[in-house]
């Protein structure tokens, strides 16, 4: 599954709309999110904001399923 597909799947699982995500990314035009999807041009900040929106965590997980590094809103630039 593509990065964009995973993002859309997470939004759907958490009952969030594309507009919710566009708003949290401060995108004024809905087409801007469509462009991000088509180019798969999501930054780490975009993904941290996605995690905040969906009440999930963005993390690097080791082979034992233990979070090694977890990103949150304090990591936003």
Short mmCIF file of N, CA, C and O in Angstrom, two decimals:
data_model
loop_
_atom_site.label_atom_id
_atom_site.label_comp_id
_atom_site.label_asym_id
_atom_site.label_seq_id
_atom_site.Cartn_x
_atom_site.Cartn_y
_atom_site.Cartn_z
N UNK A 1 0.85 -1.17 0.00
CA UNK A 1 0.00 0.00 0.00
C UNK A 1 0.90 1.23 0.00
O UNK A 1 1.90 1.29 0.70
N UNK A 2 0.50 2.23 -0.76
CA UNK A 2 1.27 3.49 -0.85
C UNK A 2 1.16 4.28 0.45
O UNK A 2 0.28 4.04 1.28
N UNK A 3 2.05 5.26 0.61
CA UNK A 3 1.99 6.16 1.77
C UNK A 3 0.63 6.86 1.82
O UNK A 3 0.00 6.93 2.88
N UNK A 4 0.20 7.36 0.68
CA UNK A 4 -1.08 8.05 0.64
C UNK A 4 -2.22 7.12 0.99
O UNK A 4 -3.15 7.51 1.71
N UNK A 5 -2.14 5.88 0.52
CA UNK A 5 -3.17 4.90 0.84
C UNK A 5 -3.23 4.61 2.33
O UNK A 5 -4.31 4.45 2.91
N UNK A 6 -2.07 4.55 2.97
CA UNK A 6 -2.02 4.30 4.42
C UNK A 6 -2.60 5.48 5.19
O UNK A 6 -3.31 5.30 6.18
N UNK A 7 -2.30 6.68 4.73
CA UNK A 7 -2.85 7.87 5.39
C UNK A 7 -4.37 7.88 5.26
O UNK A 7 -5.09 8.10 6.24
N UNK A 8 -4.86 7.62 4.06
CA UNK A 8 -6.32 7.59 3.84
C UNK A 8 -6.97 6.49 4.67
O UNK A 8 -8.05 6.69 5.23
N UNK A 9 -6.31 5.34 4.78
CA UNK A 9 -6.86 4.23 5.58
C UNK A 9 -6.93 4.61 7.05
O UNK A 9 -7.94 4.33 7.72
N UNK A 10 -5.89 5.25 7.57
CA UNK A 10 -5.90 5.68 8.96
C UNK A 10 -7.02 6.69 9.22
O UNK A 10 -7.75 6.58 10.21
N UNK A 11 -7.17 7.64 8.32
CA UNK A 11 -8.24 8.62 8.46
C UNK A 11 -9.60 7.92 8.49
O UNK A 11 -10.45 8.24 9.32
N UNK A 12 -9.78 6.96 7.61
CA UNK A 12 -11.05 6.23 7.56
C UNK A 12 -11.28 5.42 8.83
O UNK A 12 -12.38 5.43 9.39
N UNK A 13 -10.23 4.75 9.32
CA UNK A 13 -10.36 3.95 10.54
C UNK A 13 -10.72 4.81 11.75
O UNK A 13 -11.43 4.37 12.65
N UNK A 14 -10.23 6.04 11.76
CA UNK A 14 -10.47 6.94 12.88
C UNK A 14 -11.63 7.88 12.62
O UNK A 14 -11.84 8.84 13.37
N UNK A 15 -12.39 7.61 11.56
CA UNK A 15 -13.58 8.39 11.21
C UNK A 15 -13.27 9.88 11.05
O UNK A 15 -14.01 10.74 11.54
N UNK A 16 -12.16 10.17 10.38
CA UNK A 16 -11.77 11.55 10.08
C UNK A 16 -11.88 11.76 8.58
O UNK A 16 -11.73 10.84 7.78
N UNK A 17 -12.14 12.96 8.18
CA UNK A 17 -12.30 13.33 6.78
C UNK A 17 -11.03 13.98 6.25
O UNK A 17 -10.22 14.51 7.02
N UNK A 18 -10.87 13.96 4.93
CA UNK A 18 -9.75 14.66 4.32
C UNK A 18 -9.73 16.12 4.73
O UNK A 18 -8.66 16.69 4.94
N UNK A 19 -10.90 16.73 4.84
CA UNK A 19 -10.98 18.14 5.22
C UNK A 19 -10.43 18.36 6.63
O UNK A 19 -9.79 19.38 6.89
N UNK A 20 -10.66 17.40 7.54
CA UNK A 20 -10.09 17.50 8.89
C UNK A 20 -8.56 17.56 8.81
O UNK A 20 -7.92 18.36 9.48
N UNK A 21 -8.02 16.68 7.97
CA UNK A 21 -6.56 16.63 7.83
C UNK A 21 -6.04 17.89 7.14
O UNK A 21 -5.05 18.47 7.57
N UNK A 22 -6.72 18.34 6.09
CA UNK A 22 -6.32 19.56 5.40
C UNK A 22 -6.32 20.75 6.35
O UNK A 22 -5.41 21.57 6.34
N UNK A 23 -7.33 20.81 7.22
CA UNK A 23 -7.41 21.92 8.18
C UNK A 23 -6.26 21.90 9.17
O UNK A 23 -5.68 22.95 9.47
N UNK A 24 -5.92 20.72 9.68
CA UNK A 24 -4.84 20.64 10.66
C UNK A 24 -3.48 20.94 10.02
O UNK A 24 -2.54 21.38 10.68
N UNK A 25 -3.40 20.73 8.68
CA UNK A 25 -2.18 21.06 7.95
C UNK A 25 -2.17 22.52 7.50
O UNK A 25 -1.21 22.96 6.86
N UNK A 26 -3.24 23.25 7.83
CA UNK A 26 -3.37 24.66 7.42
C UNK A 26 -3.34 24.83 5.91
O UNK A 26 -2.73 25.78 5.40
N UNK A 27 -3.98 23.90 5.20
CA UNK A 27 -4.06 24.00 3.74
C UNK A 27 -5.34 24.74 3.39
O UNK A 27 -6.43 24.29 3.72
N UNK A 28 -5.21 25.86 2.73
CA UNK A 28 -6.36 26.71 2.42
C UNK A 28 -7.24 26.10 1.33
O UNK A 28 -8.45 26.28 1.35
N UNK A 29 -6.63 25.38 0.39
CA UNK A 29 -7.39 24.81 -0.73
C UNK A 29 -7.41 23.29 -0.61
O UNK A 29 -6.38 22.67 -0.36
N UNK A 30 -8.56 22.67 -0.82
CA UNK A 30 -8.63 21.20 -0.79
C UNK A 30 -7.70 20.55 -1.82
O UNK A 30 -7.20 19.45 -1.60
N UNK A 31 -7.43 21.25 -2.92
CA UNK A 31 -6.55 20.71 -3.95
C UNK A 31 -5.13 20.51 -3.43
O UNK A 31 -4.39 19.65 -3.93
N UNK A 32 -4.75 21.28 -2.43
CA UNK A 32 -3.39 21.15 -1.88
C UNK A 32 -3.19 19.77 -1.26
O UNK A 32 -2.12 19.18 -1.40
N UNK A 33 -4.20 19.25 -0.58
CA UNK A 33 -4.09 17.90 -0.01
C UNK A 33 -4.09 16.85 -1.12
O UNK A 33 -3.32 15.89 -1.07
N UNK A 34 -4.90 17.07 -2.14
CA UNK A 34 -4.91 16.16 -3.29
C UNK A 34 -3.52 16.09 -3.93
O UNK A 34 -3.05 15.02 -4.29
N UNK A 35 -2.87 17.24 -4.03
CA UNK A 35 -1.51 17.29 -4.57
C UNK A 35 -0.54 16.52 -3.69
O UNK A 35 0.30 15.76 -4.19
N UNK A 36 -0.65 16.68 -2.37
CA UNK A 36 0.21 15.92 -1.46
C UNK A 36 0.00 14.42 -1.65
O UNK A 36 0.95 13.65 -1.66
N UNK A 37 -1.27 14.00 -1.80
CA UNK A 37 -1.56 12.59 -2.02
C UNK A 37 -0.92 12.10 -3.32
O UNK A 37 -0.28 11.05 -3.35
N UNK A 38 -1.10 12.84 -4.39
CA UNK A 38 -0.60 12.38 -5.70
C UNK A 38 0.92 12.37 -5.75
O UNK A 38 1.51 11.48 -6.37
N UNK A 39 1.56 13.30 -5.08
CA UNK A 39 3.03 13.36 -5.07
C UNK A 39 3.65 12.57 -3.92
O UNK A 39 4.86 12.42 -3.84
N UNK A 40 2.79 12.14 -2.99
CA UNK A 40 3.24 11.48 -1.76
C UNK A 40 4.32 12.33 -1.08
O UNK A 40 5.38 11.84 -0.71
N UNK A 41 3.99 13.60 -0.92
CA UNK A 41 4.95 14.57 -0.40
C UNK A 41 4.63 14.98 1.03
O UNK A 41 4.49 16.15 1.34
N UNK A 42 4.52 13.99 1.90
CA UNK A 42 4.22 14.27 3.30
C UNK A 42 5.52 14.40 4.10
O UNK A 42 6.41 13.59 3.97
N UNK A 43 5.57 15.44 4.92
CA UNK A 43 6.74 15.67 5.76
C UNK A 43 6.55 14.99 7.11
O UNK A 43 5.45 14.55 7.45
N UNK A 44 7.61 14.95 7.90
CA UNK A 44 7.48 14.41 9.25
C UNK A 44 6.48 15.23 10.05
O UNK A 44 5.69 14.68 10.82
N UNK A 45 6.48 16.55 9.85
CA UNK A 45 5.50 17.40 10.55
C UNK A 45 4.07 17.02 10.16
O UNK A 45 3.17 16.97 11.01
N UNK A 46 3.84 16.74 8.87
CA UNK A 46 2.52 16.33 8.41
C UNK A 46 2.08 15.05 9.13
O UNK A 46 0.93 14.90 9.53
N UNK A 47 3.00 14.11 9.27
CA UNK A 47 2.68 12.83 9.90
C UNK A 47 2.47 12.96 11.40
O UNK A 47 1.61 12.29 11.97
N UNK A 48 3.22 13.83 12.03
CA UNK A 48 3.00 14.08 13.47
C UNK A 48 1.62 14.69 13.67
O UNK A 48 0.89 14.30 14.59
N UNK A 49 1.25 15.63 12.81
CA UNK A 49 -0.09 16.24 12.90
C UNK A 49 -1.18 15.20 12.62
O UNK A 49 -2.24 15.23 13.26
N UNK A 50 -0.93 14.28 11.71
CA UNK A 50 -1.88 13.20 11.44
C UNK A 50 -2.07 12.34 12.69
O UNK A 50 -3.19 11.99 13.05
N UNK A 51 -0.97 12.03 13.36
CA UNK A 51 -1.05 11.23 14.59
C UNK A 51 -1.85 11.97 15.65
O UNK A 51 -2.69 11.37 16.33
N UNK A 52 -1.62 13.26 15.80
CA UNK A 52 -2.39 14.05 16.76
C UNK A 52 -3.87 14.04 16.42
O UNK A 52 -4.71 13.86 17.29
N UNK A 53 -4.19 14.23 15.14
CA UNK A 53 -5.58 14.26 14.70
C UNK A 53 -6.29 12.94 14.98
O UNK A 53 -7.46 12.93 15.36
N UNK A 54 -5.59 11.84 14.81
CA UNK A 54 -6.20 10.52 14.91
C UNK A 54 -5.98 9.85 16.27
O UNK A 54 -6.32 8.68 16.43
N UNK A 55 -5.42 10.59 17.22
CA UNK A 55 -5.14 10.02 18.55
C UNK A 55 -4.30 8.76 18.45
O UNK A 55 -4.58 7.75 19.10
N UNK A 56 -3.27 8.84 17.61
CA UNK A 56 -2.32 7.74 17.46
C UNK A 56 -0.93 8.29 17.72
O UNK A 56 -0.78 9.47 18.05
N UNK A 57 0.08 7.45 17.57
CA UNK A 57 1.45 7.88 17.79
C UNK A 57 2.29 7.52 16.58
O UNK A 57 2.12 6.45 15.99
N UNK A 58 3.20 8.40 16.22
CA UNK A 58 4.15 8.15 15.16
C UNK A 58 5.44 7.69 15.83
O UNK A 58 5.96 8.39 16.70
N UNK A 59 5.93 6.50 15.47
CA UNK A 59 7.07 5.94 16.18
C UNK A 59 7.89 5.02 15.30
O UNK A 59 7.40 4.46 14.32
N UNK A 60 9.15 4.85 15.69
CA UNK A 60 9.99 3.79 15.15
C UNK A 60 9.88 2.62 16.13
O UNK A 60 10.07 2.80 17.33
N UNK A 61 9.54 1.46 15.60
CA UNK A 61 9.31 0.26 16.40
C UNK A 61 10.40 -0.75 16.10
O UNK A 61 10.70 -1.01 14.93
N UNK A 62 10.98 -1.37 17.14
CA UNK A 62 12.01 -2.37 16.88
C UNK A 62 11.39 -3.72 16.51
O UNK A 62 10.17 -3.86 16.47
N UNK A 63 12.25 -4.69 16.23
CA UNK A 63 11.77 -5.99 15.77
C UNK A 63 10.96 -6.74 16.83
O UNK A 63 10.28 -7.72 16.52
N UNK A 64 11.00 -6.28 18.07
CA UNK A 64 10.21 -6.88 19.15
C UNK A 64 8.94 -6.09 19.43
O UNK A 64 8.31 -6.27 20.47
N UNK A 65 8.58 -5.21 18.50
CA UNK A 65 7.39 -4.36 18.60
C UNK A 65 7.45 -3.36 19.75
O UNK A 65 6.42 -2.92 20.26
N UNK A 66 8.64 -3.00 20.16
CA UNK A 66 8.83 -2.01 21.22
C UNK A 66 9.15 -0.65 20.58
O UNK A 66 10.05 -0.55 19.76
N UNK A 67 8.40 0.39 20.96
CA UNK A 67 8.72 1.73 20.43
C UNK A 67 10.11 2.17 20.89
O UNK A 67 10.43 2.09 22.07
N UNK A 68 10.91 2.58 19.94
CA UNK A 68 12.27 3.04 20.25
C UNK A 68 12.31 4.56 20.28
O UNK A 68 12.90 5.15 21.18
N UNK A 69 11.67 5.19 19.30
CA UNK A 69 11.58 6.64 19.22
C UNK A 69 10.12 6.98 18.91
O UNK A 69 9.55 6.43 17.98
N UNK A 70 9.54 7.86 19.70
CA UNK A 70 8.16 8.28 19.49
C UNK A 70 8.15 9.79 19.23
O UNK A 70 8.80 10.55 19.96
N UNK A 71 7.43 10.19 18.20
CA UNK A 71 7.31 11.61 17.84
C UNK A 71 5.97 12.12 18.33
O UNK A 71 4.98 11.43 18.28
N UNK A 72 5.96 13.37 18.79
CA UNK A 72 4.71 14.00 19.20
C UNK A 72 4.75 15.48 18.88
O UNK A 72 5.70 15.95 18.24
N UNK A 73 3.75 16.21 19.32
CA UNK A 73 3.64 17.63 18.93
C UNK A 73 4.82 18.47 19.37
O UNK A 73 5.11 19.49 18.78
N UNK A 74 5.55 18.04 20.39
CA UNK A 74 6.74 18.79 20.81
C UNK A 74 7.85 18.72 19.76
O UNK A 74 8.79 19.51 19.78
N UNK A 75 7.75 17.77 18.83
CA UNK A 75 8.76 17.61 17.78
C UNK A 75 8.44 18.43 16.54
O UNK A 75 9.22 18.44 15.59
N UNK A 76 7.30 19.12 16.53
CA UNK A 76 6.95 19.94 15.37
C UNK A 76 7.91 21.11 15.26
O UNK A 76 8.26 21.74 16.25
N UNK A 77 8.28 21.39 14.04
CA UNK A 77 9.21 22.51 13.79
C UNK A 77 8.45 23.80 13.67
O UNK A 77 7.37 23.88 13.23
#
